[in-house]
Amino acid sequence: QVELVESGGGLAPPGGSLRLSCKVSGGTVNTYTMAWFRQAPGKEREFVTSNRRSAENTYYADSVKGRFTMSRGSADNAVYLQMNSLKPEDTAVYYCAAGRRLILSSLRNPAQYDYWGRGTQVTVSS
C-alpha cells in the first residue's frame, strides 16, 4: 500500500520560511505525479503545486508563484515544498498527494489523485 507522510509544518512569522517534506513508502516517488494541496478552515482544498514523474516542469498556483518551490529527492523517495516569504493567507493544512496517471489539464484537480497524506499544519502569524 502506498503511504504518504508529511512533515515540517509549524509556526512561522510573516516573511518567514518553512520546508515541508512528503516521504513516500510502498511506491517509488518518481513513478507518480506528485502534488501539494492546502486547505484552510472553511475553504475548499486548494491546489498549490505539482509536477509529473519526469519532473521536467512544475506548476504552481498563482498565489504561491515566486515564493514556493517543489522538488523531488529520489534518494530518499520524497518530495519537498520550500515555502518562502510566507503570508498569513498561507495558513492551512498542507497535504501531499500522488497520482498514478493524470493528464496535464487535471493536475489541479484533487479528485484525480490516488493517494494522500494526513496533512501537516502550517500557521503564519506574528
Short mmCIF file of N, CA, C and O in Angstrom, two decimals:
data_model
loop_
_atom_site.label_atom_id
_atom_site.label_comp_id
_atom_site.label_asym_id
_atom_site.label_seq_id
_atom_site.Cartn_x
_atom_site.Cartn_y
_atom_site.Cartn_z
N GLN A 1 0.84 -1.19 0.00
CA GLN A 1 0.00 0.00 0.00
C GLN A 1 0.88 1.24 0.00
O GLN A 1 1.83 1.33 0.77
N VAL A 2 0.54 2.18 -0.84
CA VAL A 2 1.29 3.43 -0.91
C VAL A 2 0.88 4.32 0.25
O VAL A 2 -0.31 4.53 0.51
N GLU A 3 1.87 4.86 0.95
CA GLU A 3 1.62 5.76 2.06
C GLU A 3 2.45 7.02 1.88
O GLU A 3 3.61 6.96 1.47
N LEU A 4 1.83 8.14 2.20
CA LEU A 4 2.48 9.43 2.14
C LEU A 4 2.43 10.05 3.53
O LEU A 4 1.37 10.09 4.15
N VAL A 5 3.56 10.53 4.00
CA VAL A 5 3.64 11.13 5.32
C VAL A 5 4.29 12.49 5.20
O VAL A 5 5.47 12.60 4.83
N GLU A 6 3.53 13.54 5.53
CA GLU A 6 4.05 14.90 5.50
C GLU A 6 4.70 15.25 6.84
O GLU A 6 4.31 14.75 7.89
N SER A 7 5.64 16.14 6.78
CA SER A 7 6.26 16.69 7.98
C SER A 7 6.81 18.06 7.66
O SER A 7 6.91 18.46 6.50
N GLY A 8 7.19 18.78 8.69
CA GLY A 8 7.83 20.07 8.52
C GLY A 8 6.95 21.27 8.75
O GLY A 8 7.44 22.40 8.70
N GLY A 9 5.67 21.05 9.01
CA GLY A 9 4.80 22.17 9.30
C GLY A 9 5.09 22.77 10.66
O GLY A 9 5.84 22.23 11.46
N GLY A 10 4.49 23.90 10.90
CA GLY A 10 4.68 24.58 12.16
C GLY A 10 4.28 26.03 12.07
O GLY A 10 3.52 26.43 11.18
N LEU A 11 4.81 26.81 12.99
CA LEU A 11 4.51 28.23 13.07
C LEU A 11 5.66 29.03 12.49
O LEU A 11 6.83 28.79 12.82
N ALA A 12 5.33 29.97 11.62
CA ALA A 12 6.32 30.86 11.04
C ALA A 12 5.78 32.27 11.03
O ALA A 12 4.57 32.48 10.89
N PRO A 13 6.64 33.26 11.16
CA PRO A 13 6.18 34.65 11.08
C PRO A 13 5.96 35.05 9.63
O PRO A 13 6.51 34.43 8.71
N PRO A 14 5.17 36.08 9.39
CA PRO A 14 5.08 36.60 8.02
C PRO A 14 6.46 36.94 7.48
O PRO A 14 7.29 37.54 8.18
N GLY A 15 6.71 36.54 6.24
CA GLY A 15 8.02 36.72 5.64
C GLY A 15 9.00 35.60 5.92
O GLY A 15 10.09 35.58 5.34
N GLY A 16 8.62 34.68 6.78
CA GLY A 16 9.49 33.57 7.13
C GLY A 16 9.42 32.43 6.14
O GLY A 16 8.79 32.52 5.09
N SER A 17 10.08 31.33 6.50
CA SER A 17 10.18 30.18 5.62
C SER A 17 9.92 28.89 6.38
O SER A 17 10.20 28.78 7.58
N LEU A 18 9.40 27.92 5.68
CA LEU A 18 9.27 26.56 6.15
C LEU A 18 9.56 25.62 4.99
O LEU A 18 9.36 25.98 3.83
N ARG A 19 10.01 24.42 5.33
CA ARG A 19 10.23 23.39 4.32
C ARG A 19 9.43 22.15 4.70
O ARG A 19 9.68 21.56 5.75
N LEU A 20 8.49 21.78 3.86
CA LEU A 20 7.68 20.60 4.08
C LEU A 20 8.29 19.41 3.35
O LEU A 20 8.85 19.56 2.26
N SER A 21 8.15 18.25 3.95
CA SER A 21 8.60 17.01 3.35
C SER A 21 7.43 16.05 3.22
O SER A 21 6.52 16.05 4.04
N CYS A 22 7.47 15.24 2.19
CA CYS A 22 6.49 14.18 1.98
C CYS A 22 7.25 12.91 1.64
O CYS A 22 7.79 12.79 0.54
N LYS A 23 7.31 12.01 2.60
CA LYS A 23 8.00 10.75 2.39
C LYS A 23 7.03 9.72 1.84
O LYS A 23 5.94 9.54 2.39
N VAL A 24 7.44 9.05 0.78
CA VAL A 24 6.61 8.06 0.11
C VAL A 24 7.12 6.67 0.44
O VAL A 24 8.31 6.39 0.30
N SER A 25 6.22 5.80 0.86
CA SER A 25 6.54 4.39 1.08
C SER A 25 5.55 3.53 0.31
O SER A 25 4.43 3.95 0.02
N GLY A 26 5.96 2.32 -0.02
CA GLY A 26 5.12 1.43 -0.79
C GLY A 26 5.10 1.74 -2.27
O GLY A 26 4.34 1.13 -3.03
N GLY A 27 5.90 2.64 -2.70
CA GLY A 27 5.99 3.03 -4.10
C GLY A 27 7.21 3.90 -4.31
O GLY A 27 7.84 4.35 -3.36
N THR A 28 7.51 4.15 -5.54
CA THR A 28 8.66 4.97 -5.91
C THR A 28 8.17 6.34 -6.34
O THR A 28 7.32 6.46 -7.23
N VAL A 29 8.71 7.36 -5.72
CA VAL A 29 8.19 8.70 -5.92
C VAL A 29 8.24 9.12 -7.39
O VAL A 29 7.34 9.82 -7.86
N ASN A 30 9.25 8.68 -8.10
CA ASN A 30 9.39 9.11 -9.48
C ASN A 30 8.48 8.38 -10.46
O ASN A 30 8.55 8.65 -11.66
N THR A 31 7.65 7.47 -9.98
CA THR A 31 6.65 6.84 -10.83
C THR A 31 5.30 7.55 -10.75
O THR A 31 4.36 7.14 -11.44
N TYR A 32 5.19 8.59 -9.94
CA TYR A 32 3.92 9.26 -9.71
C TYR A 32 3.98 10.73 -10.09
O TYR A 32 5.03 11.37 -9.99
N THR A 33 2.83 11.23 -10.50
CA THR A 33 2.62 12.66 -10.44
C THR A 33 2.43 13.05 -8.98
O THR A 33 1.62 12.46 -8.28
N MET A 34 3.18 14.02 -8.53
CA MET A 34 3.13 14.45 -7.14
C MET A 34 2.59 15.87 -7.06
O MET A 34 2.80 16.69 -7.95
N ALA A 35 1.93 16.16 -5.95
CA ALA A 35 1.32 17.47 -5.78
C ALA A 35 1.24 17.84 -4.32
O ALA A 35 1.27 16.98 -3.43
N TRP A 36 1.13 19.13 -4.08
CA TRP A 36 0.78 19.67 -2.78
C TRP A 36 -0.52 20.45 -2.91
O TRP A 36 -0.69 21.24 -3.84
N PHE A 37 -1.42 20.20 -1.97
CA PHE A 37 -2.64 20.96 -1.83
C PHE A 37 -2.68 21.54 -0.42
O PHE A 37 -1.94 21.11 0.46
N ARG A 38 -3.57 22.49 -0.22
CA ARG A 38 -3.75 23.02 1.12
C ARG A 38 -5.23 23.32 1.35
O ARG A 38 -5.99 23.54 0.41
N GLN A 39 -5.61 23.32 2.60
CA GLN A 39 -6.99 23.58 2.96
C GLN A 39 -7.03 24.40 4.23
O GLN A 39 -6.56 23.96 5.28
N ALA A 40 -7.59 25.58 4.12
CA ALA A 40 -7.78 26.46 5.25
C ALA A 40 -9.17 26.23 5.84
O ALA A 40 -10.08 25.75 5.15
N PRO A 41 -9.37 26.60 7.10
CA PRO A 41 -10.70 26.42 7.70
C PRO A 41 -11.79 27.11 6.89
O PRO A 41 -11.66 28.27 6.51
N GLY A 42 -12.85 26.38 6.62
CA GLY A 42 -13.97 26.92 5.88
C GLY A 42 -13.75 27.04 4.39
O GLY A 42 -14.63 27.58 3.69
N LYS A 43 -12.63 26.56 3.89
CA LYS A 43 -12.31 26.66 2.48
C LYS A 43 -12.21 25.28 1.84
O LYS A 43 -11.99 24.28 2.52
N GLU A 44 -12.38 25.25 0.53
CA GLU A 44 -12.16 24.01 -0.21
C GLU A 44 -10.66 23.76 -0.35
O GLU A 44 -9.84 24.67 -0.24
N ARG A 45 -10.34 22.51 -0.59
CA ARG A 45 -8.96 22.15 -0.82
C ARG A 45 -8.43 22.87 -2.06
O ARG A 45 -9.07 22.86 -3.12
N GLU A 46 -7.27 23.47 -1.94
CA GLU A 46 -6.71 24.34 -2.95
C GLU A 46 -5.41 23.77 -3.50
O GLU A 46 -4.52 23.36 -2.74
N PHE A 47 -5.29 23.79 -4.80
CA PHE A 47 -4.05 23.38 -5.45
C PHE A 47 -2.93 24.34 -5.12
O PHE A 47 -3.11 25.56 -5.13
N VAL A 48 -1.75 23.79 -4.84
CA VAL A 48 -0.57 24.60 -4.57
C VAL A 48 0.47 24.41 -5.68
O VAL A 48 0.88 25.38 -6.33
N THR A 49 0.89 23.17 -5.89
CA THR A 49 1.92 22.89 -6.88
C THR A 49 1.92 21.41 -7.22
O THR A 49 1.51 20.58 -6.42
N SER A 50 2.41 21.07 -8.41
CA SER A 50 2.55 19.68 -8.80
C SER A 50 3.55 19.55 -9.94
O SER A 50 3.85 20.53 -10.63
N ASN A 51 4.06 18.35 -10.11
CA ASN A 51 4.83 18.03 -11.30
C ASN A 51 4.63 16.56 -11.67
O ASN A 51 4.22 15.74 -10.85
N ARG A 52 4.91 16.27 -12.92
CA ARG A 52 4.81 14.91 -13.43
C ARG A 52 6.01 14.10 -12.98
O ARG A 52 6.97 14.64 -12.45
N ARG A 53 5.96 12.82 -13.22
CA ARG A 53 7.03 11.95 -12.71
C ARG A 53 8.39 12.26 -13.29
O ARG A 53 9.41 11.97 -12.66
N SER A 54 8.43 12.85 -14.47
CA SER A 54 9.70 13.25 -15.05
C SER A 54 10.27 14.49 -14.37
O SER A 54 11.47 14.75 -14.47
N ALA A 55 9.42 15.24 -13.70
CA ALA A 55 9.78 16.48 -13.00
C ALA A 55 10.39 17.52 -13.94
O ALA A 55 11.13 18.40 -13.49
N GLU A 56 10.08 17.43 -15.21
CA GLU A 56 10.60 18.41 -16.16
C GLU A 56 9.99 19.78 -15.95
O GLU A 56 10.66 20.80 -16.15
N ASN A 57 8.71 19.80 -15.57
CA ASN A 57 8.01 21.05 -15.34
C ASN A 57 7.23 20.97 -14.04
O ASN A 57 6.64 19.94 -13.73
N THR A 58 7.26 22.03 -13.31
CA THR A 58 6.50 22.15 -12.09
C THR A 58 5.50 23.28 -12.25
O THR A 58 5.84 24.35 -12.76
N TYR A 59 4.27 23.05 -11.81
CA TYR A 59 3.20 24.01 -11.97
C TYR A 59 2.79 24.54 -10.60
O TYR A 59 2.72 23.79 -9.63
N TYR A 60 2.53 25.83 -10.55
CA TYR A 60 2.23 26.50 -9.29
C TYR A 60 0.95 27.29 -9.39
O TYR A 60 0.64 27.88 -10.43
N ALA A 61 0.23 27.33 -8.29
CA ALA A 61 -0.88 28.25 -8.18
C ALA A 61 -0.35 29.68 -8.23
O ALA A 61 0.74 29.97 -7.75
N ASP A 62 -1.15 30.57 -8.80
CA ASP A 62 -0.72 31.96 -8.89
C ASP A 62 -0.38 32.55 -7.53
O ASP A 62 0.51 33.39 -7.41
N SER A 63 -1.08 32.11 -6.51
CA SER A 63 -0.90 32.67 -5.19
C SER A 63 0.46 32.35 -4.57
O SER A 63 0.86 33.02 -3.61
N VAL A 64 1.16 31.35 -5.09
CA VAL A 64 2.44 30.95 -4.50
C VAL A 64 3.61 31.09 -5.46
O VAL A 64 4.75 30.84 -5.06
N LYS A 65 3.36 31.47 -6.69
CA LYS A 65 4.45 31.61 -7.66
C LYS A 65 5.51 32.59 -7.17
O LYS A 65 5.19 33.66 -6.68
N GLY A 66 6.74 32.18 -7.32
CA GLY A 66 7.85 33.01 -6.88
C GLY A 66 8.18 32.89 -5.42
O GLY A 66 9.21 33.43 -4.98
N ARG A 67 7.34 32.21 -4.65
CA ARG A 67 7.57 32.06 -3.21
C ARG A 67 7.79 30.60 -2.80
O ARG A 67 8.57 30.33 -1.90
N PHE A 68 7.08 29.69 -3.45
CA PHE A 68 7.17 28.27 -3.11
C PHE A 68 7.90 27.52 -4.21
O PHE A 68 7.77 27.85 -5.40
N THR A 69 8.64 26.49 -3.83
CA THR A 69 9.36 25.66 -4.78
C THR A 69 9.17 24.19 -4.42
O THR A 69 9.46 23.79 -3.30
N MET A 70 8.69 23.41 -5.37
CA MET A 70 8.55 21.98 -5.19
C MET A 70 9.74 21.27 -5.79
O MET A 70 10.23 21.64 -6.86
N SER A 71 10.21 20.23 -5.12
CA SER A 71 11.33 19.46 -5.62
C SER A 71 11.15 18.00 -5.24
O SER A 71 10.34 17.66 -4.38
N ARG A 72 11.92 17.15 -5.89
CA ARG A 72 11.91 15.72 -5.61
C ARG A 72 13.28 15.27 -5.13
O ARG A 72 14.30 15.77 -5.61
N GLY A 73 13.28 14.34 -4.21
CA GLY A 73 14.51 13.71 -3.74
C GLY A 73 14.45 12.23 -3.99
O GLY A 73 13.90 11.47 -3.18
N SER A 74 15.01 11.80 -5.10
CA SER A 74 14.93 10.39 -5.47
C SER A 74 15.62 9.49 -4.46
O SER A 74 15.14 8.39 -4.18
N ALA A 75 16.73 9.95 -3.90
CA ALA A 75 17.50 9.11 -2.99
C ALA A 75 16.72 8.77 -1.73
O ALA A 75 16.86 7.68 -1.19
N ASP A 76 15.91 9.70 -1.24
CA ASP A 76 15.13 9.44 -0.04
C ASP A 76 13.65 9.25 -0.33
O ASP A 76 12.83 9.22 0.59
N ASN A 77 13.29 9.12 -1.60
CA ASN A 77 11.93 8.81 -2.02
C ASN A 77 10.92 9.78 -1.42
O ASN A 77 9.94 9.39 -0.78
N ALA A 78 11.19 11.05 -1.64
CA ALA A 78 10.37 12.08 -1.03
C ALA A 78 10.21 13.26 -1.98
O ALA A 78 10.95 13.40 -2.95
N VAL A 79 9.22 14.07 -1.69
CA VAL A 79 9.07 15.36 -2.34
C VAL A 79 9.06 16.43 -1.27
O VAL A 79 8.74 16.17 -0.10
N TYR A 80 9.40 17.64 -1.67
CA TYR A 80 9.57 18.73 -0.73
C TYR A 80 8.85 19.96 -1.23
O TYR A 80 8.62 20.14 -2.42
N LEU A 81 8.52 20.82 -0.30
CA LEU A 81 7.94 22.11 -0.62
C LEU A 81 8.66 23.16 0.20
O LEU A 81 8.46 23.25 1.42
N GLN A 82 9.50 23.93 -0.46
CA GLN A 82 10.17 25.05 0.18
C GLN A 82 9.26 26.26 0.09
O GLN A 82 8.88 26.68 -1.00
N MET A 83 8.92 26.82 1.23
CA MET A 83 7.96 27.90 1.33
C MET A 83 8.68 29.13 1.88
O MET A 83 9.10 29.13 3.03
N ASN A 84 8.83 30.14 1.05
CA ASN A 84 9.49 31.37 1.43
C ASN A 84 8.50 32.53 1.39
O ASN A 84 7.44 32.44 0.77
N SER A 85 8.89 33.62 2.01
CA SER A 85 8.07 34.83 2.03
C SER A 85 6.64 34.53 2.43
O SER A 85 5.68 34.95 1.78
N LEU A 86 6.49 33.79 3.50
CA LEU A 86 5.17 33.33 3.92
C LEU A 86 4.26 34.48 4.29
O LEU A 86 4.70 35.49 4.85
N LYS A 87 2.99 34.29 3.99
CA LYS A 87 1.95 35.25 4.28
C LYS A 87 0.91 34.62 5.19
O LYS A 87 0.74 33.41 5.18
N PRO A 88 0.19 35.42 5.95
CA PRO A 88 -0.86 34.85 6.80
C PRO A 88 -1.86 34.02 6.02
O PRO A 88 -2.37 33.02 6.54
N GLU A 89 -2.15 34.39 4.78
CA GLU A 89 -3.09 33.63 3.98
C GLU A 89 -2.57 32.27 3.53
O GLU A 89 -3.31 31.48 2.95
N ASP A 90 -1.30 31.99 3.79
CA ASP A 90 -0.76 30.66 3.54
C ASP A 90 -1.13 29.68 4.65
O ASP A 90 -0.86 28.48 4.52
N THR A 91 -1.70 30.17 5.72
CA THR A 91 -2.08 29.31 6.83
C THR A 91 -3.11 28.28 6.37
O THR A 91 -4.16 28.63 5.83
N ALA A 92 -2.79 27.01 6.57
CA ALA A 92 -3.65 25.92 6.11
C ALA A 92 -3.02 24.60 6.54
O ALA A 92 -1.87 24.55 6.97
N VAL A 93 -3.79 23.55 6.39
CA VAL A 93 -3.23 22.20 6.44
C VAL A 93 -2.74 21.87 5.04
O VAL A 93 -3.49 21.98 4.07
N TYR A 94 -1.50 21.46 4.94
CA TYR A 94 -0.90 21.14 3.65
C TYR A 94 -0.85 19.63 3.47
O TYR A 94 -0.40 18.90 4.35
N TYR A 95 -1.33 19.19 2.32
CA TYR A 95 -1.43 17.77 2.01
C TYR A 95 -0.56 17.42 0.81
O TYR A 95 -0.54 18.14 -0.19
N CYS A 96 0.12 16.31 0.92
CA CYS A 96 0.85 15.73 -0.19
C CYS A 96 -0.05 14.73 -0.90
O CYS A 96 -0.83 14.01 -0.25
N ALA A 97 0.02 14.68 -2.21
CA ALA A 97 -0.80 13.78 -3.00
C ALA A 97 0.01 13.14 -4.10
O ALA A 97 0.96 13.74 -4.61
N ALA A 98 -0.37 11.93 -4.47
CA ALA A 98 0.28 11.19 -5.55
C ALA A 98 -0.78 10.64 -6.49
O ALA A 98 -1.80 10.12 -6.04
N GLY A 99 -0.51 10.72 -7.77
CA GLY A 99 -1.40 10.19 -8.78
C GLY A 99 -0.69 9.22 -9.69
O GLY A 99 0.44 9.47 -10.10
N ARG A 100 -1.36 8.13 -10.01
CA ARG A 100 -0.75 7.12 -10.85
C ARG A 100 -0.68 7.55 -12.30
O ARG A 100 0.29 7.30 -12.99
N ARG A 101 -1.71 8.19 -12.77
CA ARG A 101 -1.72 8.72 -14.12
C ARG A 101 -2.70 9.88 -14.18
O ARG A 101 -3.85 9.76 -13.76
N LEU A 102 -2.23 10.97 -14.68
CA LEU A 102 -3.02 12.18 -14.80
C LEU A 102 -2.70 12.85 -16.13
O LEU A 102 -1.56 12.80 -16.60
N ILE A 103 -3.70 13.48 -16.70
CA ILE A 103 -3.44 14.33 -17.84
C ILE A 103 -3.07 15.71 -17.33
O ILE A 103 -3.43 16.10 -16.21
N LEU A 104 -2.37 16.45 -18.14
CA LEU A 104 -1.85 17.73 -17.71
C LEU A 104 -2.95 18.66 -17.22
O LEU A 104 -2.78 19.37 -16.22
N SER A 105 -4.08 18.66 -17.90
CA SER A 105 -5.16 19.57 -17.54
C SER A 105 -5.83 19.22 -16.22
O SER A 105 -6.60 20.02 -15.69
N SER A 106 -5.53 18.05 -15.66
CA SER A 106 -6.16 17.61 -14.42
C SER A 106 -5.26 17.75 -13.20
O SER A 106 -5.66 17.37 -12.10
N LEU A 107 -4.09 18.29 -13.36
CA LEU A 107 -3.13 18.35 -12.26
C LEU A 107 -3.66 19.13 -11.06
O LEU A 107 -3.27 18.85 -9.93
N ARG A 108 -4.52 20.08 -11.30
CA ARG A 108 -5.03 20.94 -10.23
C ARG A 108 -6.29 20.39 -9.58
O ARG A 108 -6.81 21.02 -8.65
N ASN A 109 -6.76 19.25 -10.02
CA ASN A 109 -8.00 18.66 -9.52
C ASN A 109 -7.68 17.61 -8.46
O ASN A 109 -7.14 16.55 -8.78
N PRO A 110 -8.02 17.86 -7.20
CA PRO A 110 -7.68 16.88 -6.17
C PRO A 110 -8.34 15.52 -6.36
O PRO A 110 -7.80 14.51 -5.90
N ALA A 111 -9.48 15.48 -7.05
CA ALA A 111 -10.17 14.22 -7.27
C ALA A 111 -9.39 13.27 -8.16
O ALA A 111 -9.70 12.07 -8.20
N GLN A 112 -8.41 13.76 -8.85
CA GLN A 112 -7.64 12.94 -9.78
C GLN A 112 -6.45 12.24 -9.11
O GLN A 112 -5.77 11.45 -9.77
N TYR A 113 -6.22 12.50 -7.85
CA TYR A 113 -5.08 11.89 -7.15
C TYR A 113 -5.51 10.66 -6.37
O TYR A 113 -6.61 10.60 -5.80
N ASP A 114 -4.64 9.66 -6.34
CA ASP A 114 -4.96 8.36 -5.78
C ASP A 114 -4.59 8.21 -4.31
O ASP A 114 -5.24 7.46 -3.58
N TYR A 115 -3.55 8.88 -3.88
CA TYR A 115 -3.02 8.71 -2.53
C TYR A 115 -2.80 10.07 -1.88
O TYR A 115 -2.36 11.01 -2.53
N TRP A 116 -3.10 10.11 -0.59
CA TRP A 116 -3.00 11.36 0.16
C TRP A 116 -2.34 11.13 1.51
O TRP A 116 -2.56 10.10 2.15
N GLY A 117 -1.55 12.10 1.92
CA GLY A 117 -1.07 12.10 3.28
C GLY A 117 -2.11 12.66 4.23
O GLY A 117 -3.18 13.13 3.82
N ARG A 118 -1.80 12.61 5.51
CA ARG A 118 -2.73 13.10 6.53
C ARG A 118 -2.69 14.61 6.69
O ARG A 118 -3.59 15.19 7.28
N GLY A 119 -1.66 15.25 6.18
CA GLY A 119 -1.54 16.69 6.25
C GLY A 119 -0.64 17.16 7.37
O GLY A 119 -0.44 16.47 8.36
N THR A 120 -0.11 18.35 7.19
CA THR A 120 0.70 19.00 8.21
C THR A 120 0.28 20.46 8.30
O THR A 120 0.09 21.13 7.28
N GLN A 121 0.11 20.93 9.51
CA GLN A 121 -0.40 22.28 9.73
C GLN A 121 0.70 23.32 9.54
O GLN A 121 1.79 23.20 10.11
N VAL A 122 0.39 24.33 8.76
CA VAL A 122 1.25 25.50 8.61
C VAL A 122 0.48 26.71 9.10
O VAL A 122 -0.63 26.98 8.63
N THR A 123 1.06 27.42 10.03
CA THR A 123 0.45 28.62 10.57
C THR A 123 1.41 29.77 10.41
O THR A 123 2.56 29.70 10.87
N VAL A 124 0.97 30.83 9.77
CA VAL A 124 1.78 32.02 9.55
C VAL A 124 1.15 33.15 10.34
O VAL A 124 0.05 33.62 10.01
N SER A 125 1.83 33.58 11.36
CA SER A 125 1.28 34.59 12.25
C SER A 125 2.41 35.25 13.02
O SER A 125 3.42 34.62 13.33
N SER A 126 2.23 36.51 13.31
CA SER A 126 3.17 37.23 14.15
C SER A 126 2.76 37.19 15.62
O SER A 126 3.48 37.66 16.48
#
